[in-house]
Amino acid sequence: MKIPNWIKQRAYLTPNRPAITYEEQTLTFFELYERVSQTAGKLAKLGVKQGEHIGVLSKNQLDFAILLYSLQHIGAISVLINTRLSAAEINFQLTEAKINRMILDHAFLQYRDQLEVPTVLFSELDQTEENNLFKEMDYFQMEDVCSMMFTSGTTGNPKAVQQSYQNHWWSAIGSALNLGLSEKDTWMCAVPLFHISGYSILIKSMVYGMHVRLYHQFNPSQINQDIVEEKGSILSVVTTMATQLLDEIRESSYPSSFRCMLLGGGPAPLSILEACKEKNIPVYQTYGMTETASQIVTLAPEDSMRKLGSAGKPLFPCEVKIMKDNNQALPFEEGEICVKGPNVTKGYYFHPKANEESFVGDWFYTGDIGLMDEEGYLYILDRRSDLIISGGENIYPAEIENVLIQHPNIEDAGVVGMKNNRWGEVPVAYVKATNISKDEIKRWCADKLAPYKQPKQIVMTKDPLPRNATNKLLRRELKGRLEASKDED
Amino acid sequence: MKIPNWIKQRAYLTPNRPAITYEEQTLTFFELYERVSQTAGKLAKLGVKQGEHIGVLSKNQLDFAILLYSLQHIGAISVLINTRLSAAEINFQLTEAKINRMILDHAFLQYRDQLEVPTVLFSELDQTEENNLFKEMDYFQMEDVCSMMFTSGTTGNPKAVQQSYQNHWWSAIGSALNLGLSEKDTWMCAVPLFHISGYSILIKSMVYGMHVRLYHQFNPSQINQDIVEEKGSILSVVTTMATQLLDEIRESSYPSSFRCMLLGGGPAPLSILEACKEKNIPVYQTYGMTETASQIVTLAPEDSMRKLGSAGKPLFPCEVKIMKDNNQALPFEEGEICVKGPNVTKGYYFHPKANEESFVGDWFYTGDIGLMDEEGYLYILDRRSDLIISGGENIYPAEIENVLIQHPNIEDAGVVGMKNNRWGEVPVAYVKATNISKDEIKRWCADKLAPYKQPKQIVMTKDPLPRNATNKLLRRELKGRLEASKDED
């Protein structure tokens, strides 16, 4: 199964509709197609081939969006790199995703010498002459990989999630069948394009023929002002963003043209949902992950108030079940959340063992804990047992622990999340070590980990860390210790 | 690829939304699911099996819609029979589609003894005890056939078009991506459910979770009243229906809640489009056929006035091209309309030759004549060269000619369409015959053809009918004669 190249198809079907606005500039679908074709011609001149894996590193900006479309346009695979990573972390991902070329924004010039593959700056790409003979894709094969993004899971090192055109297509369709679709819509994108939350908005623009308003970064007063001026009808947020928007807007309220605040990235505190209810902001709590090409469960409009706190029901083409001890759980029984649908990844790139562990038939075992009520509404209780969600970013304790125990003086380490008013959670490390100070440990982490992953607090311990019979670290016990020590404070 | 059984999925996802209203009764998606399950249990009790071809004959009514869903629910294939056919025509189709059982409404009781397969009346089905152990479908396989409907083409006898779940699914999705989607929508269905125009509305109801208002028959004052009372937002019509609605509504106008009049079934006269423009009725001209599971080309909202008379551009997942002498035509060059997309049938049932003639690779050659302008808007010039469209029904001249020349006294016959104010066109027969009166010919046709197909005028001729070197009837010349004789009147 294949579908027409959506960039060309939109330039044909709805050439004059606005496609994307960034700062003061708006491109129609036809203008965007022209820009994409030019950039694709430049990429071709540099020798970028169909099927090649290209690393991309940029903050949100128009050129980044155009680059991502251009890579689709010539059939190359975008490997999206988190802008907060250290050079060491990026190099790991380059190897992992078999990248041999990387395109980056000038803002990341300082990485250039540290990266292990050839790099091209946006400005250099721009100055490249076009190869007008390059072959644009006429169709996208549904099963072809379109993009890759990293996630760590419980095994420590990041793995590349393969997202096919089919995954993205069905994610966009499933969302439209749930949220509805109007030619008046403008989707505001203040989440990073290197995350599935942002990238999926670019896809929706093409599938729906919808206007996207792209932001360099999240600025609550700017977003609130644009909503009030009716410049946007849908906004994707994570919890910390919603909190800041609510803090900033204070007494005023949103116009009726604003029809959806899509709230993802971890369970939302009831207080936020209630504040939105009070201010009449239509908030849709949602559950999704890189592996499901964004949302897979969303609370439908008619239930948004009646089922406060639930993530809702699956999107139309998808299914969800709760598994407990290899059996499907009863209503209200806790267990592992499993999902299925055409938006679910075919697997991690070159990780057969992880794939074997994560899939049973068509069902993807998320590692997240939840339950369903008697009507089949999903409630998320805990993300991937040990996952720390900090300002919408996923932090995997095992990855930080791996960095810690590589230090010769560190014998053992365990990382857990600590509640934080601004970020939701921040990582805290328990370390068993000799002849090393907390500052030295922090410097060691700073060299190897993105700032948001670096432990905000180090707890030195002389006792062995809690482990079970098979030597698996019991992070929940560490978390218990952390909470107990807080209570003592 | 498979999707969840949409009847079950809707009962789970949106149980309390209204699904269907007929006369004074409204069923929610959950109530509809219950009714469908009951009927499926009764069908199972009668021995209806997954994959079995079941003929259905009914005018629009709630039980008919429930029956069609029930057949999907147990995986049987609905073969939809036009209610205007004669018993002889139905028997031909029963054989053609390998039907060995037929379900019909009491209104067609008189056919019972004439049909060549066992029949079950709706009332008898209703009195059947349920088999509670029947297996409902958990999933629909996309490539499985869901329904069959008949079309004749130029070869004379009707052929069954196979419509898969995939065809229906993508048709619904393509339409939503073009027309938008709102949970406030109600689609009014006053076109027959045995046509793809009506059947596709039932599918959309399930895919979108949308309310359908079903009518037993088209009554312009009822429809106008319901629109004015905001009981419907979208209406499917053919030209004659649009004319009657416009005549009936006179000075009043439609409320803004009415957002789409979808106008199909042949090229629309400019006068209607202009009248709609004047009355501010949002009319979307559309082009589609049984083989494309309804619309494949529709005029987008922003173009509805600028491109009056065009059928528009393809739906998002579809493509259209014009072929002339085995080459793709230039803009404004006339040729055969060819279409491609996931909503296009995989072919006629058991008609390898017709399939070979109609498909080149993935492209379906419609037989219709049209052109594209420089922006890629499609204009339909002529349906299937000889097709007569009478009140939205397709009439194939070859089928009527076949009936005529079977009469021992008729040597040759040719049928063409004649303009008619009420129906658009009606069939006229040119007959070369000896020792037979016009009345006898009319009686002969009345026995064998549905009333709308019976020639409304017989022209006796002593000269041979115009044929080309390969003996192919030149119906255009006959049409020329008909128009010349009108001018003489």
PDB file of C-alpha atoms in Angstrom, chain B residues 123-366:
ATOM      1  CA  SER B 123     -40.796 -10.195   9.449  1.00  0.00           C
ATOM      2  CA  GLU B 124     -39.742 -13.852   9.331  1.00  0.00           C
ATOM      3  CA  LEU B 125     -36.193 -12.954  10.284  1.00  0.00           C
ATOM      4  CA  ASP B 126     -37.565 -10.939  13.166  1.00  0.00           C
ATOM      5  CA  GLN B 127     -39.529 -13.930  14.468  1.00  0.00           C
ATOM      6  CA  THR B 128     -36.529 -16.231  14.266  1.00  0.00           C
ATOM      7  CA  GLU B 129     -35.089 -17.215  17.614  1.00  0.00           C
ATOM      8  CA  GLU B 130     -31.531 -15.980  18.236  1.00  0.00           C
ATOM      9  CA  ASN B 131     -28.474 -18.157  18.170  1.00  0.00           C
ATOM     10  CA  ASN B 132     -26.510 -16.613  21.012  1.00  0.00           C
ATOM     11  CA  LEU B 133     -23.420 -18.619  20.213  1.00  0.00           C
ATOM     12  CA  PHE B 134     -22.812 -16.990  16.830  1.00  0.00           C
ATOM     13  CA  LYS B 135     -19.357 -15.563  16.314  1.00  0.00           C
ATOM     14  CA  GLU B 136     -19.324 -11.825  15.779  1.00  0.00           C
ATOM     15  CA  MET B 137     -16.367 -10.445  13.843  1.00  0.00           C
ATOM     16  CA  ASP B 138     -13.719  -8.942  16.127  1.00  0.00           C
ATOM     17  CA  TYR B 139     -11.910  -7.409  13.176  1.00  0.00           C
ATOM     18  CA  PHE B 140     -12.597  -6.599   9.558  1.00  0.00           C
ATOM     19  CA  GLN B 141      -9.837  -7.670   7.206  1.00  0.00           C
ATOM     20  CA  MET B 142      -9.284  -4.685   4.951  1.00  0.00           C
ATOM     21  CA  GLU B 143      -9.105  -6.734   1.756  1.00  0.00           C
ATOM     22  CA  ASP B 144     -12.260  -8.768   2.478  1.00  0.00           C
ATOM     23  CA  VAL B 145     -15.308  -7.983   0.391  1.00  0.00           C
ATOM     24  CA  CYS B 146     -18.003  -6.187   2.405  1.00  0.00           C
ATOM     25  CA  SER B 147     -20.654  -5.524  -0.239  1.00  0.00           C
ATOM     26  CA  MET B 148     -21.474  -5.960  -3.906  1.00  0.00           C
ATOM     27  CA  MET B 149     -23.531  -3.686  -6.130  1.00  0.00           C
ATOM     28  CA  PHE B 150     -24.356  -3.986  -9.799  1.00  0.00           C
ATOM     29  CA  THR B 151     -23.321  -1.815 -12.691  1.00  0.00           C
ATOM     30  CA  SER B 152     -23.507  -2.576 -16.385  1.00  0.00           C
ATOM     31  CA  GLY B 153     -20.880  -0.607 -18.224  1.00  0.00           C
ATOM     32  CA  THR B 154     -20.953  -0.850 -21.983  1.00  0.00           C
ATOM     33  CA  THR B 155     -21.169  -4.612 -22.266  1.00  0.00           C
ATOM     34  CA  GLY B 156     -24.877  -4.969 -21.712  1.00  0.00           C
ATOM     35  CA  ASN B 157     -25.318  -7.213 -18.712  1.00  0.00           C
ATOM     36  CA  PRO B 158     -24.941  -6.034 -15.143  1.00  0.00           C
ATOM     37  CA  LYS B 159     -21.748  -7.029 -13.340  1.00  0.00           C
ATOM     38  CA  ALA B 160     -21.241  -7.135  -9.568  1.00  0.00           C
ATOM     39  CA  VAL B 161     -18.727  -4.597  -8.262  1.00  0.00           C
ATOM     40  CA  GLN B 162     -16.812  -5.935  -5.249  1.00  0.00           C
ATOM     41  CA  GLN B 163     -16.431  -3.339  -2.485  1.00  0.00           C
ATOM     42  CA  SER B 164     -13.953  -4.265   0.223  1.00  0.00           C
ATOM     43  CA  TYR B 165     -13.751  -2.951   3.778  1.00  0.00           C
ATOM     44  CA  GLN B 166     -10.661  -1.086   2.623  1.00  0.00           C
ATOM     45  CA  ASN B 167     -12.603   0.593  -0.195  1.00  0.00           C
ATOM     46  CA  HIS B 168     -15.296   1.761   2.211  1.00  0.00           C
ATOM     47  CA  TRP B 169     -12.829   2.790   4.929  1.00  0.00           C
ATOM     48  CA  TRP B 170     -10.701   4.955   2.656  1.00  0.00           C
ATOM     49  CA  SER B 171     -13.747   6.431   0.986  1.00  0.00           C
ATOM     50  CA  ALA B 172     -14.971   7.611   4.387  1.00  0.00           C
ATOM     51  CA  ILE B 173     -11.518   8.915   5.368  1.00  0.00           C
ATOM     52  CA  GLY B 174     -10.936  10.666   2.043  1.00  0.00           C
ATOM     53  CA  SER B 175     -14.303  12.372   2.337  1.00  0.00           C
ATOM     54  CA  ALA B 176     -13.613  13.551   5.905  1.00  0.00           C
ATOM     55  CA  LEU B 177     -10.223  14.969   4.928  1.00  0.00           C
ATOM     56  CA  ASN B 178     -12.019  17.017   2.301  1.00  0.00           C
ATOM     57  CA  LEU B 179     -15.293  17.996   3.971  1.00  0.00           C
ATOM     58  CA  GLY B 180     -14.019  18.153   7.551  1.00  0.00           C
ATOM     59  CA  LEU B 181     -15.526  16.399  10.524  1.00  0.00           C
ATOM     60  CA  SER B 182     -17.519  17.651  13.478  1.00  0.00           C
ATOM     61  CA  GLU B 183     -19.194  15.810  16.305  1.00  0.00           C
ATOM     62  CA  LYS B 184     -22.189  18.057  15.622  1.00  0.00           C
ATOM     63  CA  ASP B 185     -22.705  16.594  12.143  1.00  0.00           C
ATOM     64  CA  THR B 186     -25.855  14.775  11.083  1.00  0.00           C
ATOM     65  CA  TRP B 187     -25.759  13.295   7.596  1.00  0.00           C
ATOM     66  CA  MET B 188     -29.205  13.100   5.983  1.00  0.00           C
ATOM     67  CA  CYS B 189     -29.705   9.992   3.872  1.00  0.00           C
ATOM     68  CA  ALA B 190     -32.607  10.259   1.414  1.00  0.00           C
ATOM     69  CA  VAL B 191     -30.765   8.349  -1.304  1.00  0.00           C
ATOM     70  CA  PRO B 192     -31.240   4.564  -1.487  1.00  0.00           C
ATOM     71  CA  LEU B 193     -29.125   2.389   0.818  1.00  0.00           C
ATOM     72  CA  PHE B 194     -28.808  -0.096  -2.053  1.00  0.00           C
ATOM     73  CA  HIS B 195     -26.781   2.531  -3.938  1.00  0.00           C
ATOM     74  CA  ILE B 196     -23.248   3.379  -2.918  1.00  0.00           C
ATOM     75  CA  SER B 197     -24.400   6.953  -2.240  1.00  0.00           C
ATOM     76  CA  GLY B 198     -26.596   5.682   0.607  1.00  0.00           C
ATOM     77  CA  TYR B 199     -24.588   2.674   1.778  1.00  0.00           C
ATOM     78  CA  SER B 200     -21.479   4.856   2.156  1.00  0.00           C
ATOM     79  CA  ILE B 201     -23.359   7.075   4.633  1.00  0.00           C
ATOM     80  CA  LEU B 202     -23.903   4.048   6.887  1.00  0.00           C
ATOM     81  CA  ILE B 203     -20.160   3.364   6.757  1.00  0.00           C
ATOM     82  CA  LYS B 204     -19.281   6.988   7.537  1.00  0.00           C
ATOM     83  CA  SER B 205     -21.574   6.830  10.569  1.00  0.00           C
ATOM     84  CA  MET B 206     -19.416   4.049  12.009  1.00  0.00           C
ATOM     85  CA  VAL B 207     -16.019   5.423  11.015  1.00  0.00           C
ATOM     86  CA  TYR B 208     -16.777   8.958  12.237  1.00  0.00           C
ATOM     87  CA  GLY B 209     -19.142   8.146  15.099  1.00  0.00           C
ATOM     88  CA  MET B 210     -21.661  10.309  13.273  1.00  0.00           C
ATOM     89  CA  HIS B 211     -25.423  10.629  13.485  1.00  0.00           C
ATOM     90  CA  VAL B 212     -27.377   9.623  10.367  1.00  0.00           C
ATOM     91  CA  ARG B 213     -30.953  10.675   9.669  1.00  0.00           C
ATOM     92  CA  LEU B 214     -32.434   8.042   7.386  1.00  0.00           C
ATOM     93  CA  TYR B 215     -35.487   8.697   5.167  1.00  0.00           C
ATOM     94  CA  HIS B 216     -37.813   6.133   3.627  1.00  0.00           C
ATOM     95  CA  GLN B 217     -37.870   8.206   0.478  1.00  0.00           C
ATOM     96  CA  PHE B 218     -36.969  11.617  -0.795  1.00  0.00           C
ATOM     97  CA  ASN B 219     -39.594  14.195   0.074  1.00  0.00           C
ATOM     98  CA  PRO B 220     -38.346  17.709  -0.680  1.00  0.00           C
ATOM     99  CA  SER B 221     -40.624  19.541   1.747  1.00  0.00           C
ATOM    100  CA  GLN B 222     -39.706  17.157   4.581  1.00  0.00           C
ATOM    101  CA  ILE B 223     -35.978  17.547   3.872  1.00  0.00           C
ATOM    102  CA  ASN B 224     -36.232  21.321   3.621  1.00  0.00           C
ATOM    103  CA  GLN B 225     -38.170  21.460   6.867  1.00  0.00           C
ATOM    104  CA  ASP B 226     -35.620  19.279   8.687  1.00  0.00           C
ATOM    105  CA  ILE B 227     -32.742  21.414   7.427  1.00  0.00           C
ATOM    106  CA  VAL B 228     -34.483  24.607   8.503  1.00  0.00           C
ATOM    107  CA  GLU B 229     -35.092  23.040  11.922  1.00  0.00           C
ATOM    108  CA  GLU B 230     -31.345  22.251  12.110  1.00  0.00           C
ATOM    109  CA  LYS B 231     -31.898  18.496  12.133  1.00  0.00           C
ATOM    110  CA  GLY B 232     -29.191  17.862   9.551  1.00  0.00           C
ATOM    111  CA  SER B 233     -25.884  19.390   8.472  1.00  0.00           C
ATOM    112  CA  ILE B 234     -24.957  17.366   5.389  1.00  0.00           C
ATOM    113  CA  LEU B 235     -27.190  16.003   2.603  1.00  0.00           C
ATOM    114  CA  SER B 236     -26.349  13.759  -0.346  1.00  0.00           C
ATOM    115  CA  VAL B 237     -28.348  14.524  -3.494  1.00  0.00           C
ATOM    116  CA  VAL B 238     -28.453  13.910  -7.225  1.00  0.00           C
ATOM    117  CA  THR B 239     -29.382  16.680  -9.628  1.00  0.00           C
ATOM    118  CA  THR B 240     -33.133  16.031  -9.745  1.00  0.00           C
ATOM    119  CA  MET B 241     -33.285  16.099  -5.944  1.00  0.00           C
ATOM    120  CA  ALA B 242     -31.410  19.412  -5.811  1.00  0.00           C
ATOM    121  CA  THR B 243     -33.838  20.878  -8.337  1.00  0.00           C
ATOM    122  CA  GLN B 244     -36.854  19.818  -6.312  1.00  0.00           C
ATOM    123  CA  LEU B 245     -35.338  21.167  -3.069  1.00  0.00           C
ATOM    124  CA  LEU B 246     -34.636  24.514  -4.715  1.00  0.00           C
ATOM    125  CA  ASP B 247     -38.147  24.658  -6.189  1.00  0.00           C
ATOM    126  CA  GLU B 248     -39.720  23.860  -2.865  1.00  0.00           C
ATOM    127  CA  ILE B 249     -37.738  26.155  -0.611  1.00  0.00           C
ATOM    128  CA  ARG B 250     -38.532  29.258  -2.716  1.00  0.00           C
ATOM    129  CA  GLU B 251     -37.936  32.437  -0.735  1.00  0.00           C
ATOM    130  CA  SER B 252     -36.639  31.006   2.535  1.00  0.00           C
ATOM    131  CA  SER B 253     -33.045  29.850   3.069  1.00  0.00           C
ATOM    132  CA  TYR B 254     -30.982  27.272   4.941  1.00  0.00           C
ATOM    133  CA  PRO B 255     -29.444  27.957   8.369  1.00  0.00           C
ATOM    134  CA  SER B 256     -25.663  28.066   8.789  1.00  0.00           C
ATOM    135  CA  SER B 257     -25.792  24.698  10.591  1.00  0.00           C
ATOM    136  CA  PHE B 258     -26.332  23.170   7.139  1.00  0.00           C
ATOM    137  CA  ARG B 259     -22.792  22.945   5.873  1.00  0.00           C
ATOM    138  CA  CYS B 260     -22.761  20.671   2.835  1.00  0.00           C
ATOM    139  CA  MET B 261     -25.009  19.621  -0.015  1.00  0.00           C
ATOM    140  CA  LEU B 262     -23.049  16.845  -1.703  1.00  0.00           C
ATOM    141  CA  LEU B 263     -24.193  16.757  -5.316  1.00  0.00           C
ATOM    142  CA  GLY B 264     -23.356  13.639  -7.304  1.00  0.00           C
ATOM    143  CA  GLY B 265     -24.777  11.375  -9.972  1.00  0.00           C
ATOM    144  CA  GLY B 266     -23.825  13.124 -13.176  1.00  0.00           C
ATOM    145  CA  PRO B 267     -22.725  16.546 -14.343  1.00  0.00           C
ATOM    146  CA  ALA B 268     -24.779  19.282 -12.684  1.00  0.00           C
ATOM    147  CA  PRO B 269     -26.360  21.973 -14.851  1.00  0.00           C
ATOM    148  CA  LEU B 270     -24.860  25.394 -14.191  1.00  0.00           C
ATOM    149  CA  SER B 271     -28.350  26.723 -13.400  1.00  0.00           C
ATOM    150  CA  ILE B 272     -28.554  24.587 -10.267  1.00  0.00           C
ATOM    151  CA  LEU B 273     -25.104  25.591  -9.071  1.00  0.00           C
ATOM    152  CA  GLU B 274     -25.975  29.229  -9.602  1.00  0.00           C
ATOM    153  CA  ALA B 275     -29.305  28.881  -7.829  1.00  0.00           C
ATOM    154  CA  CYS B 276     -27.478  27.328  -4.851  1.00  0.00           C
ATOM    155  CA  LYS B 277     -24.965  30.163  -4.906  1.00  0.00           C
ATOM    156  CA  GLU B 278     -27.788  32.683  -4.874  1.00  0.00           C
ATOM    157  CA  LYS B 279     -29.452  31.004  -1.900  1.00  0.00           C
ATOM    158  CA  ASN B 280     -26.109  30.596  -0.120  1.00  0.00           C
ATOM    159  CA  ILE B 281     -26.409  26.789  -0.082  1.00  0.00           C
ATOM    160  CA  PRO B 282     -22.913  25.271   0.210  1.00  0.00           C
ATOM    161  CA  VAL B 283     -22.999  22.860  -2.716  1.00  0.00           C
ATOM    162  CA  TYR B 284     -20.089  20.484  -3.341  1.00  0.00           C
ATOM    163  CA  GLN B 285     -20.159  18.975  -6.796  1.00  0.00           C
ATOM    164  CA  THR B 286     -18.745  15.501  -6.747  1.00  0.00           C
ATOM    165  CA  TYR B 287     -17.837  12.660  -9.064  1.00  0.00           C
ATOM    166  CA  GLY B 288     -17.861   9.053  -8.085  1.00  0.00           C
ATOM    167  CA  MET B 289     -19.258   5.662  -8.984  1.00  0.00           C
ATOM    168  CA  THR B 290     -20.014   2.237  -7.596  1.00  0.00           C
ATOM    169  CA  GLU B 291     -16.464   1.197  -8.512  1.00  0.00           C
ATOM    170  CA  THR B 292     -14.921   3.936  -6.316  1.00  0.00           C
ATOM    171  CA  ALA B 293     -17.126   3.295  -3.257  1.00  0.00           C
ATOM    172  CA  SER B 294     -18.731   6.743  -3.706  1.00  0.00           C
ATOM    173  CA  GLN B 295     -16.931  10.116  -4.202  1.00  0.00           C
ATOM    174  CA  ILE B 296     -13.429  10.141  -5.624  1.00  0.00           C
ATOM    175  CA  VAL B 297     -13.340  13.742  -6.870  1.00  0.00           C
ATOM    176  CA  THR B 298     -14.972  16.653  -5.022  1.00  0.00           C
ATOM    177  CA  LEU B 299     -14.775  20.402  -5.298  1.00  0.00           C
ATOM    178  CA  ALA B 300     -13.056  21.738  -2.153  1.00  0.00           C
ATOM    179  CA  PRO B 301     -14.794  24.441  -0.070  1.00  0.00           C
ATOM    180  CA  GLU B 302     -12.505  27.280  -1.150  1.00  0.00           C
ATOM    181  CA  ASP B 303     -13.148  26.566  -4.847  1.00  0.00           C
ATOM    182  CA  SER B 304     -16.863  25.947  -4.853  1.00  0.00           C
ATOM    183  CA  MET B 305     -17.677  29.311  -6.436  1.00  0.00           C
ATOM    184  CA  ARG B 306     -14.515  29.985  -8.430  1.00  0.00           C
ATOM    185  CA  LYS B 307     -14.736  26.707 -10.337  1.00  0.00           C
ATOM    186  CA  LEU B 308     -18.477  26.356 -10.879  1.00  0.00           C
ATOM    187  CA  GLY B 309     -19.159  23.346 -13.056  1.00  0.00           C
ATOM    188  CA  SER B 310     -16.026  21.440 -12.121  1.00  0.00           C
ATOM    189  CA  ALA B 311     -16.159  18.210 -10.141  1.00  0.00           C
ATOM    190  CA  GLY B 312     -13.022  19.395  -8.342  1.00  0.00           C
ATOM    191  CA  LYS B 313      -9.876  17.547  -7.374  1.00  0.00           C
ATOM    192  CA  PRO B 314      -9.318  14.017  -6.144  1.00  0.00           C
ATOM    193  CA  LEU B 315      -9.786  13.113  -2.505  1.00  0.00           C
ATOM    194  CA  PHE B 316      -6.490  13.099  -0.615  1.00  0.00           C
ATOM    195  CA  PRO B 317      -5.488   9.448  -1.040  1.00  0.00           C
ATOM    196  CA  CYS B 318      -6.651   9.327  -4.700  1.00  0.00           C
ATOM    197  CA  GLU B 319      -5.421  10.334  -8.127  1.00  0.00           C
ATOM    198  CA  VAL B 320      -7.052  11.178 -11.437  1.00  0.00           C
ATOM    199  CA  LYS B 321      -5.648  11.450 -14.957  1.00  0.00           C
ATOM    200  CA  ILE B 322      -7.053  11.878 -18.463  1.00  0.00           C
ATOM    201  CA  MET B 323      -5.880   9.422 -21.097  1.00  0.00           C
ATOM    202  CA  LYS B 324      -6.063  10.126 -24.801  1.00  0.00           C
ATOM    203  CA  ASP B 325      -4.735   7.694 -27.419  1.00  0.00           C
ATOM    204  CA  ASN B 326      -2.692   5.874 -24.745  1.00  0.00           C
ATOM    205  CA  ASN B 327      -1.011   9.098 -23.598  1.00  0.00           C
ATOM    206  CA  GLN B 328      -1.752  11.338 -20.691  1.00  0.00           C
ATOM    207  CA  ALA B 329      -3.750  14.276 -22.025  1.00  0.00           C
ATOM    208  CA  LEU B 330      -2.593  17.877 -21.826  1.00  0.00           C
ATOM    209  CA  PRO B 331      -4.633  20.417 -19.848  1.00  0.00           C
ATOM    210  CA  PHE B 332      -7.970  21.114 -21.554  1.00  0.00           C
ATOM    211  CA  GLU B 333      -7.567  18.083 -23.810  1.00  0.00           C
ATOM    212  CA  GLU B 334     -10.534  15.687 -23.700  1.00  0.00           C
ATOM    213  CA  GLY B 335     -10.016  12.035 -22.946  1.00  0.00           C
ATOM    214  CA  GLU B 336     -11.008   9.084 -20.776  1.00  0.00           C
ATOM    215  CA  ILE B 337     -11.061   9.713 -17.026  1.00  0.00           C
ATOM    216  CA  CYS B 338      -8.838   7.261 -15.119  1.00  0.00           C
ATOM    217  CA  VAL B 339      -8.769   6.993 -11.341  1.00  0.00           C
ATOM    218  CA  LYS B 340      -6.604   5.323  -8.733  1.00  0.00           C
ATOM    219  CA  GLY B 341      -6.754   4.977  -4.981  1.00  0.00           C
ATOM    220  CA  PRO B 342      -7.485   2.673  -2.062  1.00  0.00           C
ATOM    221  CA  ASN B 343     -11.234   3.211  -2.479  1.00  0.00           C
ATOM    222  CA  VAL B 344     -11.192   1.780  -6.019  1.00  0.00           C
ATOM    223  CA  THR B 345     -12.669  -1.721  -6.361  1.00  0.00           C
ATOM    224  CA  LYS B 346     -10.389  -4.662  -6.976  1.00  0.00           C
ATOM    225  CA  GLY B 347     -12.734  -5.614  -9.794  1.00  0.00           C
ATOM    226  CA  TYR B 348     -15.970  -7.090 -11.059  1.00  0.00           C
ATOM    227  CA  TYR B 349     -16.938 -10.410  -9.545  1.00  0.00           C
ATOM    228  CA  PHE B 350     -16.093 -13.280 -11.900  1.00  0.00           C
ATOM    229  CA  HIS B 351     -15.544 -11.022 -14.927  1.00  0.00           C
ATOM    230  CA  PRO B 352     -11.856 -11.405 -15.791  1.00  0.00           C
ATOM    231  CA  LYS B 353     -12.333  -9.955 -19.261  1.00  0.00           C
ATOM    232  CA  ALA B 354     -14.074  -6.816 -18.040  1.00  0.00           C
ATOM    233  CA  ASN B 355     -11.397  -6.435 -15.368  1.00  0.00           C
ATOM    234  CA  GLU B 356      -8.673  -6.762 -17.936  1.00  0.00           C
ATOM    235  CA  GLU B 357     -10.324  -4.060 -20.035  1.00  0.00           C
ATOM    236  CA  SER B 358     -10.970  -1.699 -17.121  1.00  0.00           C
ATOM    237  CA  PHE B 359      -7.641  -1.802 -15.308  1.00  0.00           C
ATOM    238  CA  VAL B 360      -4.153  -0.876 -16.433  1.00  0.00           C
ATOM    239  CA  GLY B 361      -1.940  -1.500 -13.415  1.00  0.00           C
ATOM    240  CA  ASP B 362      -3.561   0.292 -10.495  1.00  0.00           C
ATOM    241  CA  TRP B 363      -5.480   2.657 -12.768  1.00  0.00           C
ATOM    242  CA  PHE B 364      -9.192   2.118 -13.317  1.00  0.00           C
ATOM    243  CA  TYR B 365     -10.430   3.336 -16.703  1.00  0.00           C
ATOM    244  CA  THR B 366     -13.889   4.721 -16.007  1.00  0.00           C
TER     245      THR B 366
END
